[in-house]
Amino acid sequence: MELPEAKQKFIEAWGKLGSEWGINRTMAQVHALLLLTPDALTTEEIMEALSISRGNVNMTVRDLINWGLVEKQLRAGERKEYFYADKDTWNIARQVAKERRKRELDPVIKILDELVKVEGDKKDPGYKTFHKTVTDINKLAKNVDKTLETMIKADESWFWGSILKIFK
Amino acid sequence: MELPEAKQKFIEAWGKLGSEWGINRTMAQVHALLLLTPDALTTEEIMEALSISRGNVNMTVRDLINWGLVEKQLRAGERKEYFYADKDTWNIARQVAKERRKRELDPVIKILDELVKVEGDKKDPGYKTFHKTVTDINKLAKNVDKTLETMIKADESWFWGSILKIFK
DNA sequence: TCGAACTTTCAAAATATACTGAAACTTAAT
DNA sequence: ATTAAGTTTCAGTATATTTTGAAAGTTCGA
């Protein structure tokens, strides 16, 4: 396989994975493109490379910046903005974990904490099932939450070292 | 908060979480409904409880069965089919991990393995960046893959015991 | 083998999501 | 103050996903 084709494949694969994970395809593709590019790109170059509109690039890049995956670079004497993606995969993973935790897991845990407190007739199977399900899911969610928190704070080699050692 | 309202909240929350995780909202809601129901429900009852059409229930329930989260029950002397959700949250988590790994992670790892092999000019920064990015992501993906595999095989208390012990 | 009870399918409609492109806006040099 | 280079916004359009509902299919008892 030749390099240009390989790059294309990578962009596609990352785009597909992204869309399966609730990140929109274009956003994932722009990220992939930047990950493959040694230096920063302009809006113009991204538009060109992926055949998408200016408006789309603008919004997508803003999202990537909000996710902490891309940074805007300014160059002395130039008006154009350049976009550069952090290439450290551990940072990327951590950043994604951090954002998703904040956006998705935290709100659900908050609701579950409320629901665990709901009182009811302990003889009623409907109530018993409700209470057990909610309590169990809450516990699971809290475990996931703690694990993510550790991961977010941790150093890569330590993290995988510990995980894979146990699981050996 | 009263039980019916609490149930409703749970169904909504689970639906929202599901849709953020690439599982469609209705599927997650049907799952939530079944998780709250001590015994099995019929198509009719699901339609009623969630105000959705017969066709939708049929397809959604089929998907849940394919994900291994719900089972079809037949009762002697009855034509109707009943649907029952496994209430064990660890099984649910495992099952979801298993399916997503198979459907999403495995194909990406296959592509990454191909891309890691692509040869190029070692002086070319474009090639160097490509190669490093692909190699790094491949490693990360393999670590996640191994961890998921362990989780899928593991027993709940052992798994969280080990994880949380390290992470203290 | 008929028909009632139930399930499945899928084309069409509804809804949700993403993208475009041109106008409005910003900034800085002249 | 004007203009040119660039960025941002967003109404309208395009695309993708989900849902409906009615027709076709299945199964089983009489």
Short mmCIF file of C-alpha atoms (C1' of nucleotides) in Angstrom, two decimals:
data_model
loop_
_atom_site.label_atom_id
_atom_site.label_comp_id
_atom_site.label_asym_id
_atom_site.label_seq_id
_atom_site.Cartn_x
_atom_site.Cartn_y
_atom_site.Cartn_z
CA MET A 1 0.00 0.00 0.00
CA GLU A 2 1.27 3.49 -0.81
CA LEU A 3 1.41 6.31 1.70
CA PRO A 4 -1.39 8.49 0.30
CA GLU A 5 -3.77 5.54 0.18
CA ALA A 6 -2.73 4.52 3.69
CA LYS A 7 -3.43 8.01 5.00
CA GLN A 8 -6.82 7.93 3.38
CA LYS A 9 -7.57 4.58 5.02
CA PHE A 10 -6.56 5.93 8.40
CA ILE A 11 -8.81 8.96 8.02
CA GLU A 12 -11.71 6.73 7.08
CA ALA A 13 -11.12 4.28 9.91
CA TRP A 14 -10.84 7.02 12.50
CA GLY A 15 -13.97 8.65 11.10
CA LYS A 16 -15.91 5.43 11.35
CA LEU A 17 -14.73 4.70 14.88
CA GLY A 18 -15.56 8.26 15.90
CA SER A 19 -19.09 8.06 14.59
CA GLU A 20 -19.67 4.81 16.45
CA TRP A 21 -18.58 6.63 19.59
CA GLY A 22 -20.83 9.61 19.31
CA ILE A 23 -18.25 11.92 17.78
CA ASN A 24 -19.34 13.07 14.41
CA ARG A 25 -17.62 11.62 11.40
CA THR A 26 -16.23 14.86 10.07
CA MET A 27 -14.84 15.85 13.42
CA ALA A 28 -13.05 12.53 13.70
CA GLN A 29 -11.74 12.87 10.15
CA VAL A 30 -10.36 16.33 10.71
CA HIS A 31 -8.69 15.01 13.83
CA ALA A 32 -7.23 12.09 11.89
CA LEU A 33 -5.93 14.43 9.20
CA LEU A 34 -4.22 16.61 11.78
CA LEU A 35 -2.76 13.58 13.51
CA LEU A 36 -1.07 12.59 10.28
CA THR A 37 0.27 16.04 9.54
CA PRO A 38 3.68 16.87 11.04
CA ASP A 39 2.90 20.53 11.31
CA ALA A 40 -0.16 22.71 11.65
CA LEU A 41 -2.73 23.23 8.87
CA THR A 42 -4.89 26.17 7.88
CA THR A 43 -8.66 26.15 7.37
CA GLU A 44 -8.02 26.32 3.65
CA GLU A 45 -5.84 23.21 3.68
CA ILE A 46 -8.33 21.20 5.72
CA MET A 47 -11.17 22.20 3.38
CA GLU A 48 -9.09 21.09 0.45
CA ALA A 49 -7.88 17.80 1.93
CA LEU A 50 -11.31 16.59 3.03
CA SER A 51 -13.52 18.42 0.51
CA ILE A 52 -15.66 20.09 3.12
CA SER A 53 -16.91 23.64 3.45
CA ARG A 54 -15.32 26.49 5.29
CA GLY A 55 -18.16 26.70 7.78
CA ASN A 56 -17.88 23.04 8.54
CA VAL A 57 -14.14 23.25 9.15
CA ASN A 58 -14.63 26.22 11.39
CA MET A 59 -17.22 24.53 13.60
CA THR A 60 -15.48 21.19 13.65
CA VAL A 61 -12.15 22.66 14.61
CA ARG A 62 -13.80 24.63 17.37
CA ASP A 63 -15.26 21.42 18.75
CA LEU A 64 -11.88 19.72 18.62
CA ILE A 65 -10.40 22.62 20.52
CA ASN A 66 -13.16 22.33 23.14
CA TRP A 67 -12.37 18.66 23.50
CA GLY A 68 -8.77 19.65 24.14
CA LEU A 69 -7.50 17.66 21.18
CA VAL A 70 -6.38 20.48 18.91
CA GLU A 71 -4.78 23.83 19.46
CA LYS A 72 -4.86 27.02 17.49
CA GLN A 73 -1.46 28.41 16.53
CA LEU A 74 -0.75 31.96 15.52
CA ARG A 75 2.34 32.86 13.56
CA ALA A 76 4.12 36.18 13.79
CA GLY A 77 3.27 38.37 10.84
CA GLU A 78 0.45 36.15 9.62
CA ARG A 79 -3.29 36.59 9.89
CA LYS A 80 -4.14 32.99 9.20
CA GLU A 81 -4.76 30.58 12.03
CA TYR A 82 -3.03 27.23 12.08
CA PHE A 83 -4.39 24.10 13.72
CA TYR A 84 -2.25 21.53 15.35
CA ALA A 85 -3.23 18.20 16.94
CA ASP A 86 -1.52 16.82 19.99
CA LYS A 87 0.04 13.56 18.79
CA ASP A 88 0.43 11.89 22.16
CA THR A 89 -2.10 9.08 22.11
CA TRP A 90 -2.19 8.78 25.87
CA ASN A 91 -3.15 12.43 26.12
CA ILE A 92 -5.80 11.89 23.49
CA ALA A 93 -7.28 8.92 25.33
CA ARG A 94 -7.20 10.76 28.61
CA GLN A 95 -8.74 13.85 27.16
CA VAL A 96 -11.58 11.89 25.58
CA ALA A 97 -12.17 9.99 28.83
CA LYS A 98 -12.23 13.24 30.74
CA GLU A 99 -14.73 14.94 28.47
CA ARG A 100 -17.07 12.01 28.16
CA ARG A 101 -17.03 11.47 31.88
CA LYS A 102 -17.94 15.08 32.48
CA ARG A 103 -20.57 15.26 29.76
CA GLU A 104 -22.21 11.87 30.06
CA LEU A 105 -21.32 9.84 33.10
CA ASP A 106 -21.53 12.56 35.73
CA PRO A 107 -25.09 13.64 34.87
CA VAL A 108 -26.29 10.05 34.92
CA ILE A 109 -24.70 9.38 38.29
CA LYS A 110 -26.43 12.45 39.62
CA ILE A 111 -29.80 11.14 38.49
CA LEU A 112 -29.08 7.65 39.83
CA ASP A 113 -28.19 9.07 43.22
CA GLU A 114 -31.63 10.67 43.29
CA LEU A 115 -33.37 7.52 42.19
CA VAL A 116 -31.65 5.33 44.76
CA LYS A 117 -33.26 7.47 47.42
CA VAL A 118 -36.81 6.93 46.19
CA GLU A 119 -38.84 5.15 48.86
CA GLY A 120 -41.55 2.61 48.29
CA ASP A 121 -43.44 -0.42 49.47
CA LYS A 122 -40.87 -3.11 50.21
CA LYS A 123 -43.45 -5.81 49.52
CA ASP A 124 -44.14 -4.56 46.02
CA PRO A 125 -42.11 -6.51 43.41
CA GLY A 126 -42.26 -3.47 41.15
CA TYR A 127 -40.58 -1.36 43.76
CA LYS A 128 -38.09 -4.06 44.70
CA THR A 129 -36.96 -4.52 41.11
CA PHE A 130 -36.74 -0.78 40.57
CA HIS A 131 -34.67 -0.30 43.68
CA LYS A 132 -32.32 -3.16 43.01
CA THR A 133 -31.72 -2.21 39.38
CA VAL A 134 -31.06 1.41 40.19
CA THR A 135 -28.77 0.55 43.10
CA ASP A 136 -26.77 -1.94 41.09
CA ILE A 137 -26.34 0.32 38.10
CA ASN A 138 -25.35 3.12 40.40
CA LYS A 139 -22.59 1.00 41.91
CA LEU A 140 -21.31 0.00 38.51
CA ALA A 141 -21.35 3.58 37.31
CA LYS A 142 -19.41 4.69 40.36
CA ASN A 143 -16.76 2.06 39.78
CA VAL A 144 -16.37 3.15 36.19
CA ASP A 145 -16.22 6.72 37.37
CA LYS A 146 -13.43 6.01 39.85
CA THR A 147 -11.46 4.07 37.29
CA LEU A 148 -11.75 6.88 34.77
CA GLU A 149 -10.67 9.39 37.35
CA THR A 150 -7.57 7.39 38.10
CA MET A 151 -6.84 7.01 34.44
CA ILE A 152 -7.21 10.71 33.85
CA LYS A 153 -4.69 11.49 36.55
CA ALA A 154 -2.31 8.68 35.76
CA ASP A 155 0.79 8.38 33.72
CA GLU A 156 0.51 6.05 30.77
CA SER A 157 3.15 3.47 31.49
CA TRP A 158 2.07 3.18 35.10
CA PHE A 159 -1.55 2.76 34.09
CA TRP A 160 -1.11 -0.01 31.56
CA GLY A 161 1.65 -1.57 33.58
CA SER A 162 -0.72 -1.99 36.52
CA ILE A 163 -3.71 -3.04 34.51
CA LEU A 164 -1.97 -5.59 32.38
CA LYS A 165 -0.01 -6.99 35.28
CA ILE A 166 -3.15 -7.93 37.15
CA PHE A 167 -4.80 -9.30 34.10
CA LYS A 168 -1.77 -11.23 32.94
CA MET B 1 -40.41 11.44 44.18
CA GLU B 2 -43.05 8.80 43.51
CA LEU B 3 -42.31 5.44 41.96
CA PRO B 4 -43.97 6.00 38.56
CA GLU B 5 -42.14 9.27 38.09
CA ALA B 6 -38.89 7.68 39.20
CA LYS B 7 -39.34 4.87 36.69
CA GLN B 8 -39.96 7.40 33.98
CA LYS B 9 -36.79 9.27 34.93
CA PHE B 10 -34.78 6.10 34.79
CA ILE B 11 -36.09 5.24 31.35
CA GLU B 12 -35.23 8.71 30.11
CA ALA B 13 -31.76 8.66 31.63
CA TRP B 14 -30.93 5.26 30.24
CA GLY B 15 -32.27 6.34 26.85
CA LYS B 16 -30.10 9.41 26.83
CA LEU B 17 -27.00 7.54 27.91
CA GLY B 18 -27.66 4.90 25.28
CA SER B 19 -27.97 7.41 22.48
CA GLU B 20 -24.69 9.01 23.50
CA TRP B 21 -23.14 5.59 23.20
CA GLY B 22 -24.35 4.75 19.73
CA ILE B 23 -27.28 2.65 20.90
CA ASN B 24 -30.50 4.08 19.68
CA ARG B 25 -32.69 5.82 22.16
CA THR B 26 -35.69 3.55 21.81
CA MET B 27 -33.61 0.44 22.20
CA ALA B 28 -32.14 1.80 25.41
CA GLN B 29 -35.58 2.77 26.66
CA VAL B 30 -37.07 -0.62 26.00
CA HIS B 31 -34.13 -2.12 27.82
CA ALA B 32 -34.67 0.24 30.74
CA LEU B 33 -38.34 -0.64 30.88
CA LEU B 34 -37.57 -4.33 30.99
CA LEU B 35 -34.93 -3.80 33.65
CA LEU B 36 -37.56 -2.24 35.87
CA THR B 37 -40.12 -4.94 35.30
CA PRO B 38 -39.95 -7.94 37.63
CA ASP B 39 -41.36 -10.29 35.04
CA ALA B 40 -41.48 -10.53 31.29
CA LEU B 41 -43.55 -8.22 29.06
CA THR B 42 -45.37 -8.73 25.80
CA THR B 43 -45.02 -6.67 22.65
CA GLU B 44 -48.37 -5.14 23.42
CA GLU B 45 -47.31 -4.02 26.88
CA ILE B 46 -44.09 -2.47 25.63
CA MET B 47 -45.97 -0.58 22.89
CA GLU B 48 -48.33 0.72 25.52
CA ALA B 49 -45.74 1.68 28.11
CA LEU B 50 -43.51 3.61 25.72
CA SER B 51 -46.06 4.70 23.10
CA ILE B 52 -44.22 3.20 20.19
CA SER B 53 -45.42 1.14 17.27
CA ARG B 54 -45.57 -2.60 16.98
CA GLY B 55 -42.95 -2.68 14.24
CA ASN B 56 -40.59 -0.64 16.32
CA VAL B 57 -40.95 -2.90 19.34
CA ASN B 58 -40.39 -5.94 17.22
CA MET B 59 -37.15 -4.64 15.68
CA THR B 60 -35.85 -3.13 18.89
CA VAL B 61 -36.43 -6.27 20.87
CA ARG B 62 -34.71 -8.30 18.21
CA ASP B 63 -31.67 -6.04 18.51
CA LEU B 64 -31.67 -6.40 22.28
CA ILE B 65 -31.76 -10.15 21.88
CA ASN B 66 -28.83 -9.98 19.45
CA TRP B 67 -26.90 -7.95 21.96
CA GLY B 68 -27.60 -10.70 24.47
CA LEU B 69 -29.41 -8.37 26.84
CA VAL B 70 -32.92 -9.74 26.54
CA GLU B 71 -34.41 -13.17 26.11
CA LYS B 72 -37.61 -14.36 24.57
CA GLN B 73 -39.80 -16.46 26.81
CA LEU B 74 -42.53 -18.77 25.66
CA ARG B 75 -45.28 -19.90 27.99
CA ALA B 76 -47.04 -23.21 27.75
CA GLY B 77 -50.44 -22.83 26.19
CA GLU B 78 -49.82 -19.25 25.03
CA ARG B 79 -49.05 -17.92 21.61
CA LYS B 80 -47.71 -14.60 22.77
CA GLU B 81 -44.01 -14.06 23.26
CA TYR B 82 -42.72 -12.55 26.46
CA PHE B 83 -39.52 -10.55 26.78
CA TYR B 84 -37.33 -10.61 29.80
CA ALA B 85 -34.16 -8.63 30.55
CA ASP B 86 -31.25 -10.04 32.46
CA LYS B 87 -31.03 -7.88 35.57
CA ASP B 88 -27.43 -8.64 36.47
CA THR B 89 -25.57 -5.41 35.78
CA TRP B 90 -22.23 -7.10 35.51
CA ASN B 91 -23.57 -9.35 32.78
CA ILE B 92 -25.00 -6.32 31.04
CA ALA B 93 -21.70 -4.46 31.16
CA ARG B 94 -19.82 -7.50 29.99
CA GLN B 95 -22.23 -8.18 27.20
CA VAL B 96 -22.03 -4.62 25.93
CA ALA B 97 -18.24 -4.68 26.14
CA LYS B 98 -18.16 -7.93 24.23
CA GLU B 99 -20.39 -6.74 21.42
CA ARG B 100 -18.74 -3.39 20.97
CA ARG B 101 -15.33 -4.96 20.96
CA LYS B 102 -16.36 -7.37 18.25
CA ARG B 103 -18.22 -4.82 16.16
CA GLU B 104 -16.00 -1.78 16.51
CA LEU B 105 -12.61 -2.35 18.06
CA ASP B 106 -11.65 -5.53 16.23
CA PRO B 107 -12.15 -4.12 12.71
CA VAL B 108 -10.13 -1.04 13.57
CA ILE B 109 -7.27 -3.09 14.96
CA LYS B 110 -7.25 -5.12 11.77
CA ILE B 111 -6.88 -1.97 9.68
CA LEU B 112 -4.24 -0.53 12.00
CA ASP B 113 -2.21 -3.73 11.72
CA GLU B 114 -2.20 -3.24 7.95
CA LEU B 115 -1.27 0.41 8.20
CA VAL B 116 1.62 -0.20 10.58
CA LYS B 117 3.21 -2.32 7.86
CA VAL B 118 3.15 0.40 5.21
CA GLU B 119 6.71 1.25 4.18
CA GLY B 120 8.02 4.66 3.24
CA ASP B 121 10.89 7.09 3.11
CA LYS B 122 12.30 7.37 6.61
CA LYS B 123 13.53 10.88 5.86
CA ASP B 124 10.06 12.14 4.97
CA PRO B 125 8.37 13.89 7.93
CA GLY B 126 5.00 12.99 6.44
CA TYR B 127 5.86 9.33 6.55
CA LYS B 128 7.44 9.56 9.98
CA THR B 129 4.37 11.18 11.49
CA PHE B 130 2.06 8.73 9.81
CA HIS B 131 4.05 5.78 11.03
CA LYS B 132 4.37 6.99 14.58
CA THR B 133 0.71 7.92 14.92
CA VAL B 134 -0.49 4.63 13.53
CA THR B 135 1.92 2.63 15.67
CA ASP B 136 0.98 4.46 18.85
CA ILE B 137 -2.72 4.19 18.30
CA ASN B 138 -2.32 0.56 17.48
CA LYS B 139 -0.60 -0.07 20.79
CA LEU B 140 -3.28 1.78 22.70
CA ALA B 141 -6.01 -0.11 20.90
CA LYS B 142 -4.34 -3.43 21.72
CA ASN B 143 -4.13 -2.54 25.40
CA VAL B 144 -7.79 -1.64 25.47
CA ASP B 145 -8.54 -4.85 23.64
CA LYS B 146 -6.68 -6.98 26.17
CA THR B 147 -8.33 -5.22 29.07
CA LEU B 148 -11.76 -5.77 27.58
CA GLU B 149 -11.01 -9.39 26.98
CA THR B 150 -10.04 -9.86 30.59
CA MET B 151 -13.13 -8.06 31.74
CA ILE B 152 -15.33 -10.20 29.55
CA LYS B 153 -13.93 -13.35 31.04
CA ALA B 154 -13.75 -12.10 34.59
CA ASP B 155 -15.97 -12.36 37.56
CA GLU B 156 -17.30 -9.05 38.83
CA SER B 157 -16.00 -8.89 42.34
CA TRP B 158 -12.57 -10.02 41.23
CA PHE B 159 -12.47 -7.44 38.47
CA TRP B 160 -13.40 -4.39 40.49
CA GLY B 161 -11.48 -5.68 43.45
CA SER B 162 -8.31 -5.77 41.40
CA ILE B 163 -8.88 -2.53 39.59
CA LEU B 164 -9.80 -0.50 42.61
CA LYS B 165 -7.05 -2.00 44.70
CA ILE B 166 -4.39 -0.74 42.35
CA PHE B 167 -6.05 2.57 42.06
CA LYS B 168 -6.52 2.82 45.77
"C1'" DT C 1 -57.72 -26.22 5.35
"C1'" DC C 2 -59.58 -22.37 7.63
"C1'" DG C 3 -59.13 -18.55 10.44
"C1'" DA C 4 -57.75 -16.29 14.63
"C1'" DA C 5 -53.80 -14.78 17.14
"C1'" DC C 6 -49.74 -13.30 16.79
"C1'" DT C 7 -45.08 -11.85 14.48
"C1'" DT C 8 -42.33 -9.94 10.85
"C1'" DT C 9 -41.21 -6.96 7.11
"C1'" DC C 10 -40.38 -2.79 4.72
"C1'" DA C 11 -41.75 1.33 1.87
"C1'" DA C 12 -42.99 5.68 3.02
"C1'" DA C 13 -43.13 9.45 6.40
"C1'" DA C 14 -41.22 11.78 10.24
"C1'" DT C 15 -37.45 13.31 12.67
"C1'" DA C 16 -32.85 14.35 13.78
"C1'" DT C 17 -28.28 15.52 12.40
"C1'" DA C 18 -24.77 17.44 9.58
"C1'" DC C 19 -23.20 20.53 5.86
"C1'" DT C 20 -23.08 24.39 2.77
"C1'" DG C 21 -22.30 28.91 1.29
"C1'" DA C 22 -22.87 33.47 1.35
"C1'" DA C 23 -23.40 37.42 4.33
"C1'" DA C 24 -21.90 39.51 8.53
"C1'" DC C 25 -18.31 40.26 11.32
"C1'" DT C 26 -13.35 41.16 12.96
"C1'" DT C 27 -8.81 42.76 12.60
"C1'" DA C 28 -4.95 45.18 11.17
"C1'" DA C 29 -2.26 47.50 7.68
"C1'" DT C 30 -2.23 51.54 4.67
"C1'" DA D 1 -11.65 55.54 6.71
"C1'" DT D 2 -10.92 52.03 3.59
"C1'" DT D 3 -9.75 47.71 2.21
"C1'" DA D 4 -8.14 43.19 2.16
"C1'" DA D 5 -7.45 38.92 4.63
"C1'" DG D 6 -9.31 36.33 7.33
"C1'" DT D 7 -13.10 34.19 10.73
"C1'" DT D 8 -17.76 33.24 12.30
"C1'" DT D 9 -22.62 32.57 11.97
"C1'" DC D 10 -26.76 30.45 10.62
"C1'" DA D 11 -30.89 29.81 7.53
"C1'" DG D 12 -31.64 26.70 4.27
"C1'" DT D 13 -30.54 22.28 2.19
"C1'" DA D 14 -29.00 17.67 2.15
"C1'" DT D 15 -28.30 13.40 4.36
"C1'" DA D 16 -28.96 9.83 7.59
"C1'" DT D 17 -31.56 7.60 11.03
"C1'" DT D 18 -35.70 6.20 13.20
"C1'" DT D 19 -40.51 5.19 13.29
"C1'" DT D 20 -44.88 4.02 11.59
"C1'" DG D 21 -48.50 1.15 10.01
"C1'" DA D 22 -50.48 -1.79 7.12
"C1'" DA D 23 -49.77 -5.87 4.43
"C1'" DA D 24 -47.60 -10.28 4.28
"C1'" DG D 25 -46.13 -14.13 6.82
"C1'" DT D 26 -46.41 -17.75 10.44
"C1'" DT D 27 -48.36 -20.97 13.60
"C1'" DC D 28 -51.58 -23.72 15.65
"C1'" DG D 29 -56.17 -25.33 17.15
"C1'" DA D 30 -60.60 -26.78 15.60
#
